[in-house]
Amino acid sequence: MKVENSDVPTIFNPRKPRLSQSNAVLTSDHRPYGPFSHVLSRSESLCQPEDVEQVEQCQRRQLGVFKRLKNKCCSKHARKVYYGLCVTFFVTASWVGATHAIKYLYMYHPTKYPVLTGSGFNFSSIHQQTLMTYNAPFFTTWFCTNWTVLFFPLYFFCQLGSPNYQTPTDILGESVRNFRDRGFTAAHFLTRCCMFCMLWVFTNYLYIHALSILVATDALALFAINVCCVYLLSWVILHDQFVGVRIVAVILCSTGVALLAYMDAGITNKKKTMTGVLLAALAAAGSAVYKVMFKKMIGDATYGQVSLFFSLIGLLNAALLWPVCLVLYFSEVEILHWDRLPWMILLSASTLSLVANLLGNLSVAFTYDIFITFGLITAVPVSAAIDITIHDVQFYGMKLAGIILISIGFLLVMFPNNWPEYIFRLLRNIILLSHSAR
């Protein structure tokens, strides 16, 4: 079928068509003046109504894409992820800071004293000896635990300043009411608080005492196995779901602990190292017992209940355990020189420990629990970098292998229950992307 020239669109026809009022954009009487007038005339003559509609449709599609991206990036799930990354950073920083501050307490020797050696008094028999001015793990534990008293006051003032304003009576009543509804009497509740206080102090004492023997990174890596211990106890006591990969994680962590126990050569060093590893591993187990028993006895507590519980632990620790500090001091089991006590380091360690506990217990309101737990294992490489840079610690052989195995086990135990389904989806998406790229 033959097509007439008049039927061909104007943009493909070199002949000038008959102008009509509907499609004539510019005439000789309305032609713009200036050096770019011919460009403007040509561009406007090419702008047909159909082209304008296509441009508007393209712009609407682009706006729709931007809106979808904005909704995804600013959704509730995305905000929780952003908050989670911040929480991981601060949990890592607080754990590393508190651990290295406590470790520095054992290396704090501000003064050297002249000591006479030999039978004769001459200048060659006098040498400088460093005096141990601080070696008090229980006093450190007691001092740091006292700061947990601030849990409920901080929660109380945050609630007063929140948009959902509550009166002080309502905040306190909400924190106590749920305990009363579960059948807790005052005596019963205080008894459980005392039990958890002793368990808390015992766990922290073991960890702080282990730091007097081990490098900070080794103690942190060993304490990280508490995640595996929590899973085992939850499986046995709370009847959580059995996940095979988490059993593999427990085996890897146990192997890592064994390698760290035998990382030092020599009989004397090996015994001392095994003692430190045993203390750190028991601290991890004690932390797991605390978490699982809290879940078993207290249940799902609100943030107000958790804050009140920790404040009571701090009060009971300050009121009941100070005689133990005095007994250890006067019996010279622990070394304290009050005139040379490193208060700034103690305050730094206590503050960072309080921040780590606050983030670990209350930041679930803003993000997912996995980001809080992940902050503990990310503290290990950060601490290793500090030990290598400042203290010239070398990580090789069984020490390096043990830390790596514990880290892998930590990551495996964090796998979700339906992890094979996630891996299947990931592989399917990779295959689809490879086919589409072809």
Coordinates of N, CA and C in Angstrom, one line a residue, residues 50-274:
E50 N 2.3 14.9 21.6 CA 2.7 13.5 22.0 C 4.0 13.5 22.7
D51 N 5.0 14.2 22.3 CA 6.3 14.3 23.0 C 6.2 14.8 24.4
V52 N 5.4 15.8 24.6 CA 5.2 16.4 25.9 C 4.6 15.4 26.9
E53 N 3.6 14.6 26.4 CA 3.0 13.5 27.2 C 4.0 12.5 27.6
Q54 N 4.9 12.1 26.6 CA 5.9 11.1 27.0 C 6.9 11.6 28.0
V55 N 7.3 12.9 27.9 CA 8.2 13.5 28.9 C 7.6 13.5 30.3
E56 N 6.3 13.9 30.3 CA 5.6 13.9 31.6 C 5.5 12.5 32.2
Q57 N 5.2 11.5 31.3 CA 5.1 10.1 31.8 C 6.5 9.7 32.4
C58 N 7.6 10.0 31.7 CA 8.9 9.6 32.1 C 9.2 10.3 33.5
Q59 N 8.9 11.6 33.6 CA 9.1 12.3 34.9 C 8.3 11.7 36.0
R60 N 7.1 11.3 35.7 CA 6.2 10.6 36.7 C 6.8 9.3 37.2
R61 N 7.4 8.5 36.2 CA 8.0 7.3 36.6 C 9.3 7.5 37.4
Q62 N 10.1 8.5 37.1 CA 11.3 8.8 37.9 C 10.9 9.3 39.3
L63 N 9.8 10.1 39.4 CA 9.4 10.5 40.7 C 8.9 9.3 41.5
G64 N 8.2 8.3 40.8 CA 7.8 7.1 41.5 C 9.0 6.3 42.0
V65 N 10.0 6.2 41.2 CA 11.2 5.4 41.7 C 11.8 6.1 42.9
F66 N 12.0 7.5 42.8 CA 12.6 8.2 43.9 C 11.7 8.0 45.2
K67 N 10.4 8.1 45.1 CA 9.5 7.9 46.2 C 9.7 6.5 46.8
R68 N 9.8 5.5 46.0 CA 10.0 4.1 46.5 C 11.3 4.0 47.2
L69 N 12.4 4.6 46.6 CA 13.7 4.6 47.3 C 13.6 5.3 48.6
K70 N 13.0 6.4 48.6 CA 12.8 7.2 49.9 C 12.1 6.4 50.9
N71 N 11.0 5.8 50.5 CA 10.2 5.0 51.5 C 11.0 3.8 52.0
K72 N 11.9 3.2 51.2 CA 12.7 2.1 51.6 C 13.8 2.5 52.6
C73 N 14.4 3.6 52.2 CA 15.5 4.1 53.0 C 15.1 4.8 54.3
C74 N 13.8 5.2 54.4 CA 13.3 5.9 55.6 C 12.3 5.0 56.3
S75 N 12.1 3.8 55.9 CA 11.1 2.9 56.6 C 11.5 2.6 58.0
K76 N 10.6 2.0 58.7 CA 10.9 1.6 60.1 C 12.0 0.6 60.2
H77 N 12.0 -0.4 59.3 CA 13.1 -1.4 59.3 C 14.4 -0.7 59.0
A78 N 14.5 0.2 58.0 CA 15.8 0.9 57.7 C 16.3 1.7 58.9
R79 N 15.4 2.4 59.5 CA 15.8 3.2 60.7 C 16.4 2.3 61.8
K80 N 15.7 1.2 62.0 CA 16.3 0.3 63.0 C 17.7 -0.2 62.7
V81 N 17.9 -0.4 61.4 CA 19.2 -0.9 60.9 C 20.3 0.3 61.2
Y82 N 19.9 1.5 60.8 CA 20.8 2.6 61.1 C 21.1 2.8 62.6
Y83 N 20.1 2.7 63.4 CA 20.3 2.8 64.8 C 21.2 1.6 65.3
G84 N 21.0 0.4 64.7 CA 21.7 -0.7 65.1 C 23.2 -0.6 64.8
L85 N 23.5 0.0 63.7 CA 25.0 0.2 63.3 C 25.6 1.2 64.4
C86 N 24.8 2.2 64.8 CA 25.4 3.1 65.8 C 25.5 2.4 67.1
V87 N 24.6 1.6 67.5 CA 24.6 0.8 68.7 C 25.8 -0.1 68.7
T88 N 26.1 -0.8 67.6 CA 27.2 -1.7 67.5 C 28.5 -0.9 67.7
F89 N 28.6 0.3 67.1 CA 29.8 1.1 67.3 C 30.0 1.4 68.7
F90 N 29.0 1.9 69.4 CA 29.2 2.3 70.8 C 29.3 1.2 71.7
V91 N 28.7 0.0 71.5 CA 28.9 -1.2 72.3 C 30.4 -1.6 72.2
T92 N 30.9 -1.6 70.9 CA 32.3 -2.0 70.7 C 33.2 -1.0 71.5
A93 N 33.0 0.3 71.3 CA 33.9 1.3 71.9 C 33.8 1.2 73.4
S94 N 32.6 1.0 74.0 CA 32.5 0.9 75.5 C 33.2 -0.4 76.0
W95 N 33.0 -1.5 75.4 CA 33.6 -2.8 75.8 C 35.1 -2.7 75.8
V96 N 35.6 -2.2 74.6 CA 37.1 -2.1 74.5 C 37.7 -1.1 75.5
G97 N 37.0 0.1 75.6 CA 37.5 1.1 76.6 C 37.5 0.6 78.0
A98 N 36.4 -0.1 78.4 CA 36.3 -0.5 79.8 C 37.3 -1.6 80.1
T99 N 37.5 -2.6 79.1 CA 38.5 -3.7 79.3 C 39.9 -3.2 79.4
H100 N 40.3 -2.3 78.5 CA 41.6 -1.7 78.5 C 41.9 -0.8 79.7
A101 N 40.9 -0.1 80.2 CA 41.0 0.7 81.4 C 41.3 -0.2 82.6
I102 N 40.5 -1.3 82.7 CA 40.7 -2.2 83.9 C 42.1 -2.8 83.7
K103 N 42.5 -3.2 82.5 CA 43.8 -3.8 82.3 C 44.9 -2.8 82.7
Y104 N 44.7 -1.6 82.4 CA 45.7 -0.6 82.7 C 45.9 -0.4 84.3
L105 N 44.8 -0.7 85.0 CA 44.9 -0.6 86.5 C 46.0 -1.5 87.0
Y106 N 46.2 -2.7 86.4 CA 47.2 -3.6 86.9 C 48.6 -3.2 86.5
M107 N 48.7 -2.3 85.5 CA 50.0 -1.8 85.0 C 50.3 -0.5 85.5
Y108 N 49.5 0.1 86.4 CA 49.7 1.4 86.9 C 50.7 1.4 88.1
H109 N 51.9 1.9 87.8 CA 52.9 1.9 88.8 C 53.6 3.3 88.7
P110 N 53.0 4.3 89.4 CA 53.4 5.7 89.2 C 54.8 6.0 89.9
T111 N 55.2 5.3 90.8 CA 56.4 5.7 91.6 C 57.4 4.5 91.7
K112 N 58.7 4.8 91.5 CA 59.8 3.9 91.7 C 60.5 4.3 93.0
Y113 N 60.9 3.3 93.8 CA 61.5 3.5 95.1 C 62.9 2.9 95.1
P114 N 63.9 3.6 95.7 CA 65.2 3.0 95.9 C 65.2 1.9 96.9
V115 N 65.8 0.7 96.5 CA 65.8 -0.4 97.4 C 67.3 -0.9 97.5
L116 N 67.7 -1.1 98.7 CA 69.1 -1.6 99.1 C 69.2 -3.1 98.9
T117 N 70.2 -3.5 98.2 CA 70.5 -4.9 98.0 C 71.9 -5.2 98.4
G118 N 72.2 -6.4 98.9 CA 73.5 -6.8 99.3 C 73.8 -6.5 100.8
S119 N 75.0 -6.9 101.2 CA 75.3 -6.7 102.7 C 75.9 -5.3 102.9
G120 N 76.6 -4.8 101.9 CA 77.3 -3.5 102.1 C 76.5 -2.3 101.6
F121 N 76.7 -1.2 102.2 CA 76.0 0.0 101.7 C 76.9 0.8 100.8
N122 N 76.7 0.6 99.5 CA 77.4 1.4 98.5 C 76.4 1.7 97.4
F123 N 76.8 2.6 96.5 CA 75.9 3.0 95.4 C 75.6 1.9 94.5
S124 N 76.4 0.9 94.3 CA 76.1 -0.1 93.4 C 75.0 -1.1 93.9
S125 N 74.8 -1.0 95.2 CA 73.8 -1.9 95.8 C 72.4 -1.3 95.9
I126 N 72.3 -0.1 95.4 CA 71.0 0.5 95.4 C 70.4 0.5 93.9
H127 N 69.2 0.0 93.8 CA 68.6 0.0 92.5 C 67.1 0.5 92.6
Q128 N 66.5 0.8 91.5 CA 65.1 1.2 91.5 C 64.2 0.0 91.4
Q129 N 63.2 0.0 92.2 CA 62.2 -1.1 92.2 C 60.8 -0.5 92.1
T130 N 60.1 -1.1 91.2 CA 58.7 -0.6 91.0 C 57.8 -1.2 92.0
L131 N 57.0 -0.4 92.7 CA 56.1 -0.9 93.7 C 54.7 -1.1 93.1
M132 N 54.2 -2.2 93.4 CA 52.8 -2.5 92.9 C 51.8 -1.7 93.8
T133 N 51.2 -0.7 93.1 CA 50.3 0.2 93.9 C 48.8 -0.2 93.8
Y134 N 48.5 -1.1 92.9 CA 47.0 -1.5 92.7 C 46.9 -2.9 92.2
N135 N 46.3 -3.7 93.0 CA 46.0 -5.1 92.5 C 44.8 -5.5 93.4
A136 N 43.6 -5.0 93.0 CA 42.4 -5.2 93.8 C 41.2 -5.5 92.8
P137 N 41.1 -6.7 92.3 CA 40.0 -7.1 91.4 C 38.6 -7.0 92.1
F138 N 38.5 -7.4 93.3 CA 37.2 -7.4 94.0 C 36.8 -5.9 94.2
F139 N 37.7 -5.1 94.7 CA 37.3 -3.7 94.9 C 36.9 -3.0 93.6
T140 N 37.6 -3.4 92.5 CA 37.2 -2.8 91.2 C 35.8 -3.3 90.8
T141 N 35.5 -4.6 91.0 CA 34.2 -5.1 90.7 C 33.1 -4.4 91.6
W142 N 33.4 -4.2 92.8 CA 32.4 -3.5 93.7 C 32.2 -2.1 93.3
F143 N 33.3 -1.4 93.0 CA 33.2 0.0 92.6 C 32.4 0.2 91.3
C144 N 32.7 -0.7 90.3 CA 32.0 -0.6 89.0 C 30.6 -1.0 89.1
T145 N 30.3 -2.0 89.9 CA 28.9 -2.4 90.1 C 28.0 -1.3 90.8
N146 N 28.6 -0.5 91.6 CA 27.9 0.5 92.3 C 27.2 1.5 91.3
W147 N 27.8 1.6 90.1 CA 27.3 2.6 89.1 C 26.0 2.1 88.5
T148 N 25.7 0.8 88.6 CA 24.4 0.4 88.1 C 23.2 1.0 88.8
V149 N 23.5 1.6 89.9 CA 22.4 2.4 90.6 C 21.8 3.4 89.7
L150 N 22.5 3.9 88.7 CA 22.1 5.0 87.9 C 21.1 4.5 86.8
F151 N 20.9 3.2 86.7 CA 20.0 2.7 85.6 C 18.6 3.3 85.7
F152 N 17.9 3.2 86.9 CA 16.6 3.7 87.0 C 16.5 5.2 87.0
P153 N 17.4 5.9 87.6 CA 17.3 7.4 87.5 C 17.4 7.9 86.0
L154 N 18.3 7.3 85.3 CA 18.4 7.7 83.9 C 17.2 7.4 83.1
Y155 N 16.6 6.2 83.3 CA 15.4 5.8 82.6 C 14.2 6.7 83.1
F156 N 14.2 7.1 84.4 CA 13.2 8.0 84.9 C 13.2 9.3 84.2
F157 N 14.3 10.0 84.1 CA 14.4 11.3 83.5 C 14.2 11.2 82.0
C158 N 14.6 10.2 81.4 CA 14.3 10.0 79.9 C 12.8 9.9 79.7
Q159 N 12.1 9.2 80.6 CA 10.7 9.1 80.4 C 10.0 10.4 80.7
L160 N 10.5 11.2 81.7 CA 9.9 12.5 81.9 C 10.1 13.5 80.7
G161 N 11.2 13.3 80.0 CA 11.4 14.2 78.9 C 10.9 13.7 77.6
S162 N 10.3 12.5 77.5 CA 9.8 11.9 76.3 C 8.5 12.6 75.9
P163 N 8.1 12.5 74.6 CA 6.9 13.1 74.1 C 5.6 12.6 74.8
N164 N 5.7 11.3 75.1 CA 4.6 10.7 75.9 C 4.8 10.9 77.4
Y165 N 4.4 12.1 77.8 CA 4.7 12.5 79.1 C 3.9 11.7 80.2
Q166 N 4.7 11.2 81.2 CA 4.1 10.5 82.3 C 4.5 11.2 83.6
T167 N 3.6 11.1 84.6 CA 3.9 11.7 85.9 C 4.9 10.8 86.6
P168 N 5.7 11.3 87.5 CA 6.6 10.4 88.2 C 6.0 9.2 88.9
T169 N 4.7 9.4 89.4 CA 4.0 8.3 90.1 C 3.7 7.2 89.1
D170 N 3.3 7.6 87.8 CA 2.9 6.7 86.8 C 4.2 5.8 86.4
I171 N 5.3 6.5 86.3 CA 6.6 5.8 85.9 C 7.0 4.8 86.9
L172 N 7.0 5.2 88.2 CA 7.3 4.3 89.2 C 6.3 3.2 89.4
G173 N 5.0 3.5 89.3 CA 4.0 2.5 89.4 C 4.0 1.5 88.3
E174 N 4.3 1.9 87.0 CA 4.4 1.0 85.9 C 5.6 0.0 86.1
S175 N 6.7 0.5 86.7 CA 7.9 -0.4 86.9 C 7.6 -1.4 88.0
V176 N 6.8 -1.1 89.0 CA 6.6 -2.0 90.1 C 5.3 -2.9 89.9
R177 N 4.3 -2.4 89.1 CA 3.1 -3.0 89.0 C 3.2 -4.4 88.4
N178 N 4.0 -4.5 87.3 CA 4.1 -5.8 86.6 C 4.7 -6.9 87.5
F179 N 5.7 -6.5 88.4 CA 6.2 -7.5 89.3 C 5.1 -8.0 90.3
R180 N 4.3 -7.0 90.7 CA 3.2 -7.4 91.7 C 2.2 -8.2 91.0
D181 N 1.9 -8.0 89.7 CA 0.9 -8.8 89.0 C 1.4 -10.2 88.8
R182 N 2.7 -10.4 88.8 CA 3.2 -11.8 88.6 C 3.3 -12.5 89.9
G183 N 2.9 -12.0 91.0 CA 2.8 -12.6 92.3 C 4.1 -12.5 93.1
F184 N 4.9 -11.5 92.8 CA 6.1 -11.3 93.6 C 5.8 -10.5 94.8
T185 N 6.1 -11.0 96.0 CA 6.0 -10.2 97.2 C 7.3 -9.4 97.4
A186 N 7.3 -8.5 98.3 CA 8.5 -7.7 98.5 C 9.7 -8.6 99.0
A187 N 9.4 -9.5 99.9 CA 10.5 -10.4 100.4 C 11.0 -11.3 99.3
H188 N 10.1 -11.8 98.5 CA 10.4 -12.7 97.4 C 11.2 -12.0 96.3
F189 N 10.8 -10.8 96.0 CA 11.5 -10.0 95.0 C 12.9 -9.6 95.5
L190 N 13.1 -9.2 96.7 CA 14.4 -8.8 97.2 C 15.3 -10.0 97.3
T191 N 14.8 -11.2 97.6 CA 15.6 -12.4 97.7 C 16.2 -12.7 96.3
R192 N 15.3 -12.6 95.3 CA 15.8 -12.8 93.9 C 16.8 -11.7 93.5
C193 N 16.6 -10.5 93.9 CA 17.6 -9.4 93.6 C 18.9 -9.7 94.2
C194 N 18.9 -10.2 95.5 CA 20.2 -10.6 96.2 C 20.9 -11.7 95.4
M195 N 20.1 -12.7 95.0 CA 20.7 -13.8 94.2 C 21.4 -13.3 93.0
F196 N 20.7 -12.5 92.2 CA 21.2 -12.0 90.9 C 22.4 -11.0 91.2
C197 N 22.3 -10.3 92.3 CA 23.5 -9.4 92.7 C 24.7 -10.2 92.9
M198 N 24.6 -11.3 93.7 CA 25.8 -12.2 93.9 C 26.3 -12.8 92.6
L199 N 25.4 -13.2 91.8 CA 25.8 -13.8 90.5 C 26.5 -12.8 89.6
W200 N 26.0 -11.6 89.6 CA 26.5 -10.5 88.8 C 27.9 -10.1 89.3
V201 N 28.1 -10.0 90.6 CA 29.4 -9.6 91.2 C 30.4 -10.7 90.9
F202 N 30.0 -12.0 91.1 CA 30.9 -13.1 90.9 C 31.4 -13.2 89.4
T203 N 30.5 -13.0 88.5 CA 30.8 -13.0 87.1 C 31.8 -11.9 86.7
N204 N 31.5 -10.7 87.2 CA 32.4 -9.6 86.9 C 33.7 -9.7 87.6
Y205 N 33.7 -10.3 88.8 CA 35.0 -10.5 89.5 C 35.9 -11.4 88.7
L206 N 35.3 -12.5 88.2 CA 36.1 -13.5 87.5 C 36.7 -12.8 86.2
Y207 N 35.9 -12.0 85.5 CA 36.4 -11.4 84.3 C 37.5 -10.4 84.6
I208 N 37.3 -9.6 85.7 CA 38.3 -8.5 86.0 C 39.6 -9.2 86.6
H209 N 39.4 -10.3 87.3 CA 40.6 -11.0 87.8 C 41.4 -11.7 86.7
A210 N 40.7 -12.2 85.6 CA 41.3 -12.8 84.5 C 42.2 -11.7 83.7
L211 N 41.8 -10.5 83.8 CA 42.5 -9.4 83.1 C 43.9 -9.2 83.7
S212 N 44.0 -9.6 85.0 CA 45.3 -9.4 85.7 C 46.4 -10.4 85.2
I213 N 45.9 -11.5 84.5 CA 46.8 -12.5 83.9 C 46.9 -12.5 82.4
L214 N 45.7 -12.3 81.8 CA 45.7 -12.4 80.3 C 45.8 -11.0 79.6
V215 N 46.1 -11.1 78.4 CA 46.0 -9.9 77.5 C 44.6 -9.5 77.4
A216 N 44.3 -8.2 77.2 CA 42.9 -7.8 77.1 C 42.1 -8.4 76.0
T217 N 42.8 -8.6 74.8 CA 42.1 -9.2 73.7 C 41.8 -10.7 74.0
D218 N 42.7 -11.4 74.6 CA 42.4 -12.8 75.0 C 41.2 -12.9 75.9
A219 N 41.1 -12.0 76.9 CA 40.0 -12.1 77.8 C 38.7 -11.7 77.1
L220 N 38.7 -10.7 76.2 CA 37.5 -10.4 75.5 C 37.0 -11.5 74.6
A221 N 38.0 -12.2 73.9 CA 37.6 -13.3 73.0 C 37.0 -14.5 73.9
L222 N 37.6 -14.7 75.0 CA 37.1 -15.8 75.9 C 35.7 -15.4 76.4
F223 N 35.5 -14.2 76.8 CA 34.2 -13.8 77.3 C 33.1 -13.8 76.2
A224 N 33.5 -13.8 74.9 CA 32.6 -13.8 73.8 C 31.9 -15.1 73.7
I225 N 32.4 -16.2 74.3 CA 31.8 -17.5 74.2 C 30.5 -17.6 75.0
N226 N 30.2 -16.5 75.8 CA 29.0 -16.6 76.6 C 27.7 -16.7 75.7
V227 N 27.9 -16.3 74.4 CA 26.8 -16.4 73.4 C 26.5 -17.9 73.2
C228 N 27.5 -18.7 73.0 CA 27.3 -20.2 72.9 C 26.8 -20.8 74.2
C229 N 27.3 -20.3 75.3 CA 26.7 -20.8 76.6 C 25.3 -20.5 76.8
V230 N 24.9 -19.3 76.3 CA 23.5 -18.9 76.4 C 22.6 -19.8 75.6
Y231 N 23.1 -20.2 74.4 CA 22.3 -21.1 73.5 C 22.1 -22.5 74.2
L232 N 23.2 -23.0 74.7 CA 23.2 -24.3 75.3 C 22.2 -24.3 76.5
L233 N 22.3 -23.3 77.4 CA 21.4 -23.3 78.5 C 20.0 -23.0 78.1
S234 N 19.8 -22.2 77.1 CA 18.4 -21.9 76.6 C 17.8 -23.2 76.0
W235 N 18.6 -24.0 75.3 CA 18.1 -25.2 74.7 C 17.7 -26.2 75.8
V236 N 18.5 -26.3 76.9 CA 18.3 -27.2 78.0 C 17.2 -26.7 79.0
I237 N 17.2 -25.5 79.4 CA 16.3 -25.0 80.4 C 15.1 -24.3 79.8
L238 N 15.2 -23.5 78.8 CA 14.1 -22.8 78.2 C 13.5 -23.6 77.0
H239 N 14.1 -24.7 76.6 CA 13.6 -25.6 75.5 C 13.5 -24.8 74.2
D240 N 14.5 -24.1 73.9 CA 14.6 -23.4 72.6 C 14.8 -24.4 71.5
Q241 N 14.6 -24.0 70.3 CA 14.7 -24.8 69.1 C 16.1 -25.3 68.9
F242 N 16.3 -26.6 68.6 CA 17.6 -27.1 68.3 C 18.0 -26.7 66.9
V243 N 19.2 -26.2 66.8 CA 19.8 -25.8 65.5 C 21.2 -26.4 65.4
G244 N 21.4 -27.2 64.3 CA 22.6 -27.9 64.2 C 23.8 -27.1 64.1
V245 N 23.7 -26.0 63.3 CA 24.9 -25.1 63.1 C 25.4 -24.5 64.4
R246 N 24.5 -24.3 65.4 CA 24.9 -23.7 66.6 C 25.7 -24.7 67.5
I247 N 25.4 -26.0 67.3 CA 26.2 -27.0 68.0 C 27.6 -27.0 67.4
V248 N 27.7 -26.8 66.1 CA 29.0 -26.7 65.5 C 29.8 -25.5 66.1
A249 N 29.0 -24.4 66.3 CA 29.6 -23.2 66.8 C 30.1 -23.4 68.3
V250 N 29.4 -24.2 69.0 CA 29.8 -24.5 70.4 C 31.1 -25.3 70.4
I251 N 31.2 -26.3 69.4 CA 32.4 -27.1 69.3 C 33.6 -26.2 68.9
L252 N 33.4 -25.3 68.0 CA 34.5 -24.4 67.5 C 35.0 -23.5 68.7
C253 N 34.0 -23.0 69.5 CA 34.4 -22.1 70.6 C 35.2 -22.9 71.7
S254 N 34.7 -24.2 71.9 CA 35.4 -25.0 72.9 C 36.9 -25.3 72.4
T255 N 37.0 -25.5 71.1 CA 38.4 -25.8 70.6 C 39.2 -24.5 70.7
G256 N 38.6 -23.3 70.5 CA 39.3 -22.1 70.6 C 39.8 -21.9 72.0
V257 N 38.9 -22.2 73.0 CA 39.3 -22.0 74.4 C 40.5 -23.0 74.8
A258 N 40.4 -24.2 74.2 CA 41.5 -25.1 74.5 C 42.9 -24.6 73.9
L259 N 42.8 -24.1 72.7 CA 44.0 -23.5 72.1 C 44.6 -22.4 72.9
L260 N 43.7 -21.5 73.4 CA 44.2 -20.4 74.2 C 44.8 -20.8 75.5
A261 N 44.3 -22.0 76.1 CA 44.8 -22.5 77.3 C 46.2 -23.0 77.2
Y262 N 46.6 -23.4 76.0 CA 47.9 -24.0 75.8 C 48.8 -23.1 74.9
M263 N 48.5 -21.8 74.9 CA 49.2 -20.9 73.9 C 50.6 -20.5 74.4
D264 N 50.8 -20.6 75.7 CA 52.2 -20.2 76.2 C 53.0 -21.4 76.4
A265 N 54.3 -21.3 76.1 CA 55.3 -22.4 76.3 C 55.9 -22.2 77.8
G266 N 56.3 -23.3 78.3 CA 56.9 -23.2 79.6 C 55.9 -23.6 80.7
I267 N 56.4 -24.3 81.7 CA 55.5 -24.8 82.7 C 54.9 -23.7 83.6
T268 N 55.7 -22.7 84.0 CA 55.2 -21.6 84.8 C 54.2 -20.8 84.1
N269 N 54.5 -20.3 82.9 CA 53.6 -19.5 82.1 C 52.4 -20.3 81.7
K270 N 52.5 -21.6 81.4 CA 51.3 -22.3 81.0 C 50.3 -22.4 82.2
K271 N 50.8 -22.7 83.4 CA 49.9 -22.8 84.5 C 49.2 -21.4 84.8
K272 N 50.0 -20.4 84.7 CA 49.4 -19.0 84.9 C 48.3 -18.7 83.8
T273 N 48.7 -19.1 82.5 CA 47.8 -18.8 81.4 C 46.5 -19.7 81.5
M274 N 46.7 -20.9 81.9 CA 45.5 -21.8 82.1 C 44.6 -21.3 83.2

